[in-house]
Every structure is written in C-alpha cells, then in structure tokens.
Amino acid sequence: MHPDALTIGNLMGQAKAKKLLGRALANQTMAHAYLFRGPTGVGKKRAARTLAALCNCLAPEHGDACAVCASCVKFAANSHPDLLEVEPVKGVIKIDQVRDLQKALRFAPHEAKVRFVLLPDVHLTMQRKETANSLLKTLEEPPADTILVLTADESGKVLPTILSRCQVIPFFPLPYDEVASTLVAADGMDLDEATALARLAEGSLGRARLLHDKGLLAERASIAATLCRCPAGSLASIGPILAMADQAAARKDDLPELLALLAIWFRDLILHQMGAPGAHLASPDLAALLHAADARWSLPRLLRNLELIAAARRQLARNCRATLVCEVLFFALL
Ligand SMILES: [Zn+2]
C-alpha cells in the first residue's frame, strides 16, 4: 500500500481515536458532528479525510478503505466534491463562509454516501460568538448523510456552544520513533536529525516539519558549534559572536523558539554530565559536540546558562531590542 494512501492502516498512532471511530462505524452509530481535539501536527485533519474516504469507499476491506476505488482516489487527491473544507481567511472562518456552507448543504451530496465537512482549528478560526452561533443549527441538525468534523488544539479554547454539540475524539502526541522514521522515509532526513526533531517537537510531525522548514534546528547547531569554538574573553571571539547575534535577532518572531531549542541543548549537556544515557537526550544531532562542551562548561556553568537563556526570553517578551539581547546572551554563555 502506498504510504500516502488515505487508509486507517496508514494513520500514525492515535489508537484511541481509531477505536472510538471504528466502533461507531461498525455499529452504525456515527455522530453528526465530531471535534477532533489534540496537539497540532499529529494527524487530525488527515484522520478526518481518512474517515471520509473510508465511509465512502466502494470496496472496503477488513474495515479499512481500499485506496484504489474511484471514490478513494478522489479523496486521496483532495478532489472529492463531497469533502467540503472551510478554508480560514486570514486565520478566521467568517460568518459568510458559514452561510455559504449552509446553502451548499441544502442540496444532496453529489456522489458520496456520506458527505463530510471539515472546519479546521476552531480554537483559532471560530472565536467570534456570532460565527459560532450561526453554525449551531447545522451542528445540531446537520442534513442527512452529512458529518461535520471540527479540529482544535488541546490547549486552545473552544467556545462551549460548539463543544457541547460535538462528540470529542481525543488525539495524542505521536510515538517519537514513528515521527522520526516518517521524517527519514518521506522527507529524506538523516536519522539523527529526524530523531532530534521528533523529540524537540514532542511527537508532533507537523511541528517537526515546521522546525525543519524554518531552519531552526540547523541554526541551533551552528550556534552551538560557535559557542563551543569561541573562548570567553578572547578578541577572536567578538566577530563571530556579534555576527551570530545579528543573524539570530533577524529571526524576529521565531527567536524565542530558537532560544528554547538552545536551552534544550544545554539541558541535554546537564543530563549528560549527570550521567544520563544518550538515548534520553533530545539532541542526538549535536552528539559530536558533547566532548567539546563537557570540556568547556562545568555543571554550575551549564545551570547558569539555562538561567541566562530564560532571562533573555523574558526580555524578548518585554519587547527589549532583540540584537542587544542576543549579543549580551551569547557573550555571557561563553
Ligand atoms: Zn475504496
């Protein structure tokens, strides 16, 4: 089976969601509205599309979609006319979009047995009460043969009027090794980088890819190497540290995330000095620097460095000038 095929077998992790939805499907007790709730980047939207494919598969096998029938192929290509995804505009779902959806739902599905509507990230996209209220009637009494799937981050707030009308299906972080092997197989990363990303993203494939795409992991590696290479109090260190501060400050909104990743490296160095086995470290991509770092910083210095990074992040949150914060921080870390 092709790894991109929209099948339950291809869905990573999420045993609980699979069990709850599988049971409802088998007993024909599907709810009209679901809220898939869990961390970002663990496959909630993909699960919704997979459920739509499975409910409409023309030749399901062993309780899973076949991935090859005309219906499955359309869902996989994201071109099925009865999978309606409401795309947020500038981060929000507008009241007009809900009205347009309701108009579309007055007609029978084009070809599907069960039409699906996907409303993504409602903890962000549907925070206005007016918009949520306009959706309530549809949530309560959706047309026959239509299932609504809403998604939301576990930490975000979902309006109670929406929450009370949906059956909540919980989603969880993915196993780190499965995230890592996917990054190796599908994205062509090397295993150390993939493992580091999976751990740093705490089991979110989406967040791991974001960290990678923004180049934050690579920049962290470059900062760590420069810190190891530049001795404190040396004139030769000034140029590289100033250049590094400039580059980091240019990250703007991503700078706090970059510093958080740097803090995880220092935390790893502390664990390493305290004798933690390598398997427990979050930064296998920086294993080559362990020796140099050990020679460089004592345990009290590493603890102090963690505090310095935390203080720098607080200064950034207070809108202190990013370049200055980075310069002071990087020299202090030496
Ligand atoms: Zn099929």
Coordinates of C-alpha atoms and ligand atoms in Angstrom, one line a residue:
M1 CA 0.0 0.0 0.0
H2 CA 1.3 3.4 -0.9
P3 CA 2.3 5.3 2.3
D4 CA 0.2 8.4 1.2
A5 CA -3.0 6.3 0.7
L6 CA -5.8 7.6 2.9
T7 CA -6.4 4.4 5.0
I8 CA -6.7 3.8 8.7
G9 CA -3.7 1.4 8.3
N10 CA -1.7 4.4 7.2
L11 CA -2.7 6.7 10.1
M12 CA 0.1 7.1 12.5
G13 CA -0.6 6.4 16.2
Q14 CA -4.0 7.5 17.6
A15 CA -5.2 4.1 18.8
K16 CA -7.9 5.7 20.9
A17 CA -9.4 7.7 18.1
K18 CA -9.2 4.7 15.7
K19 CA -11.0 2.6 18.3
L20 CA -13.8 5.1 19.0
L21 CA -14.5 5.8 15.4
G22 CA -14.1 2.2 14.3
R23 CA -16.6 1.1 16.8
A24 CA -19.1 3.8 15.8
L25 CA -18.6 2.8 12.1
A26 CA -19.2 -0.9 12.8
N27 CA -22.3 -0.2 14.9
Q28 CA -23.5 2.5 12.5
T29 CA -23.7 5.0 15.4
M30 CA -21.7 7.7 13.8
A31 CA -22.3 11.2 15.4
H32 CA -23.3 14.1 13.1
A33 CA -20.6 16.3 14.5
Y34 CA -17.1 15.5 15.8
L35 CA -14.5 17.6 17.4
F36 CA -11.0 16.0 16.9
R37 CA -9.0 17.5 19.7
G38 CA -5.3 17.2 20.4
P39 CA -1.9 18.8 19.7
T40 CA -1.1 20.5 16.4
G41 CA 0.6 18.3 13.7
V42 CA -0.5 14.8 15.0
G43 CA -2.8 14.0 12.1
K44 CA -6.3 15.3 13.0
K45 CA -7.1 16.6 9.5
R46 CA -5.7 13.6 7.8
A47 CA -7.8 11.4 10.1
A48 CA -10.9 13.4 9.1
R49 CA -10.1 12.9 5.4
T50 CA -9.4 9.2 6.0
L51 CA -12.7 8.8 7.8
A52 CA -14.4 10.4 4.8
A53 CA -12.6 8.1 2.4
L54 CA -13.5 5.0 4.5
C55 CA -17.2 5.9 4.8
N56 CA -17.4 6.3 1.0
C57 CA -15.1 3.5 -0.1
L58 CA -16.7 1.4 -2.8
A59 CA -14.9 -1.8 -1.8
P60 CA -13.8 -1.6 1.9
E61 CA -11.6 -4.4 3.1
H62 CA -11.2 -5.5 6.7
G63 CA -12.8 -2.4 8.0
D64 CA -10.5 -0.1 6.0
A65 CA -10.6 1.9 2.8
C66 CA -9.3 0.1 -0.3
A67 CA -7.3 3.2 -1.5
V68 CA -7.9 2.2 -5.2
C69 CA -11.6 2.6 -6.0
A70 CA -12.8 5.7 -7.8
S71 CA -14.0 7.3 -4.5
C72 CA -10.8 6.6 -2.6
V73 CA -8.7 8.0 -5.4
K74 CA -10.7 11.3 -5.3
F75 CA -10.4 11.6 -1.6
A76 CA -6.6 11.0 -1.8
A77 CA -6.3 13.6 -4.5
N78 CA -8.3 16.0 -2.4
S79 CA -10.7 16.4 -5.3
H80 CA -13.9 14.7 -4.0
P81 CA -16.8 17.1 -4.4
D82 CA -18.4 15.9 -1.2
L83 CA -15.5 16.7 1.1
L84 CA -16.1 20.4 1.9
E85 CA -13.2 22.0 3.7
V86 CA -13.8 25.5 5.0
E87 CA -10.6 27.4 4.5
P88 CA -10.0 30.1 7.0
V89 CA -9.5 33.6 5.6
K90 CA -6.7 35.5 7.4
G91 CA -6.9 33.0 10.2
V92 CA -10.6 33.1 10.8
I93 CA -13.7 31.5 9.5
K94 CA -16.2 34.2 8.6
I95 CA -19.9 34.3 9.1
D96 CA -20.4 34.5 5.3
Q97 CA -18.4 31.3 4.9
V98 CA -20.7 29.5 7.4
R99 CA -23.8 30.8 5.5
D100 CA -22.3 29.7 2.1
L101 CA -21.7 26.3 3.7
Q102 CA -25.3 26.1 4.9
K103 CA -26.5 26.9 1.4
A104 CA -24.4 24.2 -0.1
L105 CA -25.7 21.7 2.5
R106 CA -29.3 22.3 1.4
F107 CA -28.5 20.2 -1.7
A108 CA -28.0 16.5 -1.7
P109 CA -24.4 15.2 -1.9
H110 CA -23.0 14.9 -5.4
E111 CA -22.0 11.3 -5.3
A112 CA -21.0 10.4 -1.7
K113 CA -22.9 8.1 0.6
V114 CA -21.8 10.4 3.4
R115 CA -20.7 14.0 2.8
F116 CA -18.0 15.4 5.1
V117 CA -17.4 19.0 6.2
L118 CA -14.1 19.9 7.7
L119 CA -13.8 23.0 9.8
P120 CA -10.1 23.3 10.9
D121 CA -8.6 24.8 14.1
V122 CA -11.8 26.1 15.6
H123 CA -9.9 27.2 18.7
L124 CA -8.4 29.9 16.5
T125 CA -10.7 30.2 13.5
M126 CA -14.0 30.4 15.3
Q127 CA -13.7 32.6 18.3
R128 CA -16.4 35.0 17.4
K129 CA -19.7 34.1 19.1
E130 CA -21.7 35.4 16.1
T131 CA -19.9 33.0 13.8
A132 CA -20.2 30.1 16.2
N133 CA -23.9 30.8 16.8
S134 CA -24.5 30.8 13.0
L135 CA -23.1 27.3 12.9
L136 CA -25.1 25.9 15.8
K137 CA -28.2 24.9 13.9
T138 CA -26.0 23.0 11.4
L139 CA -24.1 21.3 14.3
E140 CA -27.4 20.3 16.0
E141 CA -29.3 19.1 12.9
P142 CA -26.9 18.6 10.0
P143 CA -28.6 17.4 6.9
A144 CA -28.9 13.6 6.5
D145 CA -25.8 12.0 5.1
T146 CA -23.5 14.7 6.3
I147 CA -20.9 14.6 9.0
L148 CA -19.1 17.6 10.3
V149 CA -15.6 17.3 11.7
L150 CA -14.1 20.2 13.6
T151 CA -10.5 20.2 14.8
A152 CA -8.9 22.1 17.6
D153 CA -5.6 22.3 19.5
E154 CA -5.9 20.7 23.0
S155 CA -4.6 23.9 24.7
G156 CA -6.8 26.3 22.8
K157 CA -10.2 27.4 24.0
V158 CA -13.2 26.1 22.1
L159 CA -16.5 28.0 22.6
P160 CA -18.8 26.0 24.9
T161 CA -21.7 26.3 22.5
I162 CA -19.6 24.4 19.9
L163 CA -18.0 22.0 22.4
S164 CA -21.4 20.8 23.8
R165 CA -22.7 19.9 20.3
C166 CA -19.8 17.8 19.2
Q167 CA -18.6 14.4 20.2
V168 CA -15.0 14.9 21.2
I169 CA -12.4 12.4 19.9
P170 CA -9.0 12.8 21.7
F171 CA -5.8 12.9 19.7
F172 CA -2.3 12.5 21.3
P173 CA 1.4 13.1 20.6
L174 CA 2.8 10.5 18.2
P175 CA 5.4 8.0 19.2
Y176 CA 8.8 9.7 18.7
D177 CA 10.3 6.8 16.7
E178 CA 7.4 6.8 14.3
V179 CA 7.7 10.5 13.7
A180 CA 11.5 10.1 13.2
S181 CA 11.1 7.2 10.8
T182 CA 8.5 9.2 8.8
L183 CA 10.9 12.1 8.5
V184 CA 13.6 9.8 7.2
A185 CA 11.3 7.9 4.8
A186 CA 9.1 10.7 3.5
D187 CA 11.4 13.8 3.9
G188 CA 14.8 12.2 3.3
M189 CA 16.3 13.4 6.6
D190 CA 19.2 11.6 8.3
L191 CA 18.2 9.6 11.4
D192 CA 19.9 11.8 14.0
E193 CA 18.3 15.0 12.7
A194 CA 14.9 13.2 12.4
T195 CA 15.2 11.9 16.0
A196 CA 16.1 15.3 17.3
L197 CA 13.2 16.9 15.5
A198 CA 10.7 14.3 16.8
R199 CA 11.8 14.8 20.4
L200 CA 12.0 18.5 20.2
A201 CA 8.6 18.7 18.6
E202 CA 7.2 16.4 21.3
G203 CA 5.7 13.9 18.9
S204 CA 4.1 16.3 16.5
L205 CA 5.0 15.5 12.9
G206 CA 3.7 18.9 11.8
R207 CA 5.8 20.8 14.3
A208 CA 8.8 18.8 13.5
R209 CA 8.5 19.7 9.8
L210 CA 8.0 23.3 10.7
L211 CA 11.1 23.4 12.8
H212 CA 13.0 21.8 9.9
D213 CA 11.5 24.1 7.2
K214 CA 12.3 27.2 9.1
G215 CA 15.9 26.0 9.5
L216 CA 15.8 26.4 13.3
L217 CA 17.5 23.1 14.0
A218 CA 20.3 23.9 11.6
E219 CA 20.8 27.4 13.1
R220 CA 20.8 25.9 16.6
A221 CA 23.6 23.6 15.5
S222 CA 25.5 26.5 14.1
I223 CA 25.1 28.5 17.4
A224 CA 26.1 25.5 19.5
A225 CA 29.2 24.9 17.4
T226 CA 30.2 28.6 17.5
L227 CA 29.8 28.7 21.3
C228 CA 32.0 25.6 21.7
R229 CA 34.6 27.1 19.4
C230 CA 34.8 30.7 20.8
P231 CA 36.7 31.0 24.1
A232 CA 35.5 33.6 26.6
G233 CA 37.5 36.8 26.9
S234 CA 39.2 36.3 23.5
L235 CA 39.3 39.1 21.0
A236 CA 38.9 36.5 18.2
S237 CA 35.5 35.6 19.7
I238 CA 34.0 39.0 19.3
G239 CA 33.4 39.0 15.5
P240 CA 31.7 35.5 15.3
I241 CA 29.6 36.2 18.3
L242 CA 28.3 39.6 17.0
A243 CA 27.6 38.1 13.6
M244 CA 25.7 35.2 15.3
A245 CA 23.7 37.6 17.4
D246 CA 22.7 39.6 14.3
Q247 CA 21.6 36.5 12.5
A248 CA 19.6 35.2 15.4
A249 CA 17.9 38.6 16.0
A250 CA 16.8 38.6 12.4
R251 CA 14.6 35.6 13.2
K252 CA 12.2 38.0 14.9
D253 CA 9.1 36.0 15.9
D254 CA 11.0 32.7 15.7
L255 CA 13.8 33.9 18.0
P256 CA 12.1 32.7 21.3
E257 CA 11.7 29.3 19.7
L258 CA 15.3 29.3 18.6
L259 CA 16.4 30.2 22.2
A260 CA 14.1 27.5 23.6
L261 CA 15.9 24.9 21.3
L262 CA 19.2 26.2 22.5
A263 CA 18.0 25.8 26.1
I264 CA 17.1 22.2 25.4
W265 CA 20.7 21.6 24.2
F266 CA 22.1 23.0 27.5
R267 CA 19.6 20.9 29.4
D268 CA 20.9 17.9 27.5
L269 CA 24.5 18.8 28.4
I270 CA 23.5 18.9 32.1
L271 CA 21.8 15.5 31.8
H272 CA 24.9 14.1 30.1
Q273 CA 27.2 15.4 32.8
M274 CA 24.9 13.8 35.4
G275 CA 25.3 10.5 33.6
A276 CA 22.1 10.2 31.6
P277 CA 22.4 7.7 28.7
G278 CA 22.5 9.1 25.2
A279 CA 19.1 7.6 24.4
H280 CA 17.5 10.1 26.8
L281 CA 19.0 13.1 25.2
A282 CA 16.8 15.3 22.9
S283 CA 19.7 16.4 20.8
P284 CA 21.3 13.5 19.0
D285 CA 22.1 15.8 16.1
L286 CA 24.6 17.6 18.4
A287 CA 26.2 14.4 19.7
A288 CA 29.5 15.4 18.0
L289 CA 29.8 18.5 20.3
L290 CA 29.3 16.6 23.6
H291 CA 33.0 16.2 24.2
A292 CA 33.9 19.8 23.5
A293 CA 31.0 21.1 25.5
D294 CA 32.0 18.9 28.5
A295 CA 35.5 20.3 28.4
R296 CA 34.1 23.8 28.2
W297 CA 31.4 24.1 30.8
S298 CA 31.1 22.8 34.3
L299 CA 27.8 21.7 35.7
P300 CA 27.2 25.0 37.6
R301 CA 28.1 27.0 34.4
L302 CA 25.6 24.9 32.4
L303 CA 22.9 25.6 35.0
R304 CA 23.7 29.3 34.9
N305 CA 23.5 29.2 31.1
L306 CA 20.0 27.8 31.3
E307 CA 19.0 30.7 33.6
L308 CA 20.6 33.2 31.2
I309 CA 18.6 31.9 28.3
A310 CA 15.4 32.0 30.3
A311 CA 16.2 35.6 31.3
A312 CA 16.8 36.5 27.6
R313 CA 13.4 35.0 26.7
R314 CA 11.7 37.1 29.3
Q315 CA 13.4 40.3 28.0
L316 CA 12.2 39.4 24.5
A317 CA 8.7 39.0 25.8
R318 CA 9.0 42.6 27.2
N319 CA 10.0 43.8 23.7
C320 CA 13.6 44.5 24.5
R321 CA 15.8 45.0 21.4
A322 CA 16.5 41.6 20.0
T323 CA 20.0 42.2 18.7
L324 CA 21.1 43.6 22.1
V325 CA 19.5 40.7 24.0
C326 CA 21.3 38.2 21.7
E327 CA 24.7 39.9 22.0
V328 CA 24.6 40.1 25.8
L329 CA 23.3 36.5 26.0
F330 CA 25.8 34.9 23.6
F331 CA 28.8 36.6 25.3
A332 CA 27.5 35.6 28.7
L333 CA 27.0 32.0 27.6
L334 CA 30.8 31.7 26.7
Ligands
ZN1 ZN -12.0 2.5 -1.8

